[in-house]
Amino acid sequence: MDHAPRHNTSSAASTGVVDVLVPVALNQTYSYRVPRGMDLKAGDVVGVPLGPREVLAVVWAENANPDARLHNRLKDVAEKLDVPPLRQELRSLVDWVANYTLSARGMVLRMALRMGEHLGPERARLGVRLIGEPPKRLTPARRRVIEVLADRLLHGRSEAAKEAGVSTGVIDGLVDEGTLAVEVMPRALPPPAPDPDRAQPEFSRQQRSAVDAMRALAANGSFHVALLDGVTGSGKTEVYFEAIAEIIRRGRQSLILMPEIALTGQFLDRFAQRFGVRPLEWHSELTPRTRARNWAAIAAGEASVVVGARSALFLPYANLGLIVVDEEHDQAYKQDDGVHYHARDMAVVRAHIAKIPIVLASATPSVETEVNARKGRYQRVVLPSRFGGQHMPHIEAIDLRRAAPPRGRFISPQLAEQIKFAVERREQALLFLNRRGYAPLTLCRACGHRFGCTICDAWLVDHRFRQRLVCHHCGFSMPRPPACPNCQAEESLVAVGPGVERLQEEAAALFPGTRTMVLSSDLITSIETMRSELNAIAEGRVDIIIGTQLVAKGHHFPRLNLVGVVDADLGLGNGDPRAAERTWQLLNQVIGRAGRDQGRGVGYLQTHQPDHPVMKALVACDREAFYANEIDSRERTGYPPFGRLASLIISAGDRPSAEGFARKLGATAPRDERVQVLGPAEAPLAVIKGRYRFRLLLKSARGVDLSDYLRHWLAAAPKTTGNLKLEVDVDPQSFL
């Protein structure tokens, strides 16, 4: 229901009333008067008074029949921003996502207006130029500035200060002396357009068939979903580049979504080799000024190709013609805070609304995508072999029940021997363990005390590099104490189990003189750091890589021919209905890093369960057996994609409040024989950040509108009060 803010306002003559959506946690629109002389249409970005402040908003509709009784209580729109309006396509996406996920429309809109106060014309930047004589009082700092500006060209004020190693106050002093002049810097030029015909690669016969399919998809221009299904190293990126080239020729924009910040320098370099320039980037580590500039270039249609993390899906493209979702199976496409949405699924929705094609690319498609391809809903475009005739890696299981590592070690003798041979051949080896830190648990050998997080239901992870015990769920950390806090025993703390830091220690002891590097998200401080470390590996400056799932994401390491998975069972025993799928995908992807350039790749799986269906399918390289088994299991149990799931997480500062509200909520669930309501039960991670958590899980047949069922339930359910919080997650990916 539309809502008019109840504020008195001036009685300026107006030309009508508009309903605006504000990017805050509200679902309804607000009505405002349009001042005389201001022309507003749906999609215009405006500033409006809301309470004591002016906020950014978007005109959602023209209100042709405003309530006459409210007219004198309506406030005026304060200003219309000089930015392109949000197109109907994006506004429809905002409405659709909010409706499906049960999120406030304002919070979905917020993702499209990520610039906040930076929206609008780019502020003029001031620069300085050397024009006069040096001042009488010439300090060493002033002399350095004059040397930097000796070319008498215009330099950015802060950049000049940084280059000279002085404060901006020194620059200002030289301006006052008349030595320097202040001038407006010219506006940055729009990014150069990629050249679709610059460096078309030579494709193999199999690749040519896929390239033809990609070009036809792009040329058709209507809504169509294609799964680009290619083994690791088959050249999927180069193939979908040809669809992008076709879209560039047609003067339209392309979006390439990538999981997390898998936006590696390697990918950007490959793009530049093909098209002559890098694409525009969009991710959380851009500076506010760069984000504002990129947002404006996208909205104005000046950016032909955008490569971004999941939030790039909500940008205001002027003329979007193609979406590519790379590594479509990746878990990172699910956002679990704020608006709970899956970027792959919402990308398909955006393509449908915009009536444009979309390509989902993966070597290990999600079960949902695989089923859609099998049923003919998605076109499957296959790349069955590696580019250049390289073989797929050979995979062996190492049965840890029969060939366990020595006590206190985690690398089995067989794997250690193979790594030794690889290093002697001047090849690289990768040790994969999806566990950050040094050890997942620290305990006292004197009294058995375990170090747990003070505000989560989780153990603290030992991070030796940082000399701290850290909680991976809330970020709490503490120094590793010299004595046990329970029994005061000194020198009694022992690390239990391996993390990647401990593996590096073991590798250094087993293979003295080798160059090792740990690749783990908690050790990477910026994208630039990650890119430089990946370059070091690609250039052969590292012998043994020890990595978490970060290394599984599309990187190309020419000298890497051996991958050892230290604990292949790690993801299988957590009660997650997607555990088998995730383990299959992750291990396939990480072993797929081997043997992509020269030589034959080999992968070793250290496992206590060599007879598990996932391990058997991996060793046999029998993808069909894995999917057949997993699809049959999902169909029998009614799990996605053959059924639908939604979860309700209730949290509070104390356990009785959370449990009591969860039980009241569960009691009000509407009766519907098509929907099963399970719980409430304590969430597997019962406490996070000091909040006690209970969960209700909804399960239904595929054809049931679970969002609508939830909407009716929550409308009649008790409302949260105090510090109670209710989170709704339609299509949950995490079950913790």
XYZ file of N, CA, C and O in Angstrom, residues 441-445 464 480 492-496 502:
52
model
N 41.195 -26.924 15.461
C 40.865 -27.030 16.883
C 42.138 -26.937 17.710
O 43.173 -27.498 17.338
N 42.056 -26.221 18.827
C 43.163 -26.157 19.789
C 42.634 -26.648 21.129
O 41.582 -26.193 21.589
N 43.362 -27.592 21.754
C 42.928 -28.055 23.071
C 44.116 -28.191 24.005
O 45.274 -28.167 23.583
N 43.806 -28.315 25.296
C 44.834 -28.470 26.323
C 45.031 -29.962 26.564
O 44.077 -30.674 26.902
N 46.268 -30.455 26.396
C 46.495 -31.891 26.584
C 46.463 -32.273 28.063
O 46.343 -33.453 28.396
N 48.518 -19.531 12.773
C 49.895 -19.291 13.229
C 50.511 -18.054 12.580
O 51.296 -17.352 13.198
N 46.924 -16.358 20.928
C 47.104 -17.731 21.436
C 47.746 -17.628 22.814
O 48.867 -17.143 22.949
N 50.928 -26.525 27.236
C 50.058 -27.709 27.139
C 49.116 -27.647 25.944
O 48.354 -28.586 25.715
N 49.139 -26.548 25.210
C 48.172 -26.407 24.116
C 48.652 -27.156 22.877
O 49.825 -27.079 22.506
N 47.725 -27.876 22.266
C 48.089 -28.671 21.104
C 47.088 -28.402 19.977
O 45.892 -28.264 20.212
N 47.605 -28.291 18.763
C 46.757 -28.085 17.577
C 46.286 -29.441 17.080
O 47.079 -30.372 16.936
N 44.978 -29.551 16.825
C 44.390 -30.824 16.393
C 43.878 -30.681 14.960
O 43.079 -29.789 14.668
N 49.404 -25.372 8.413
C 50.115 -26.537 8.946
C 50.668 -27.395 7.816
O 51.754 -27.965 7.917
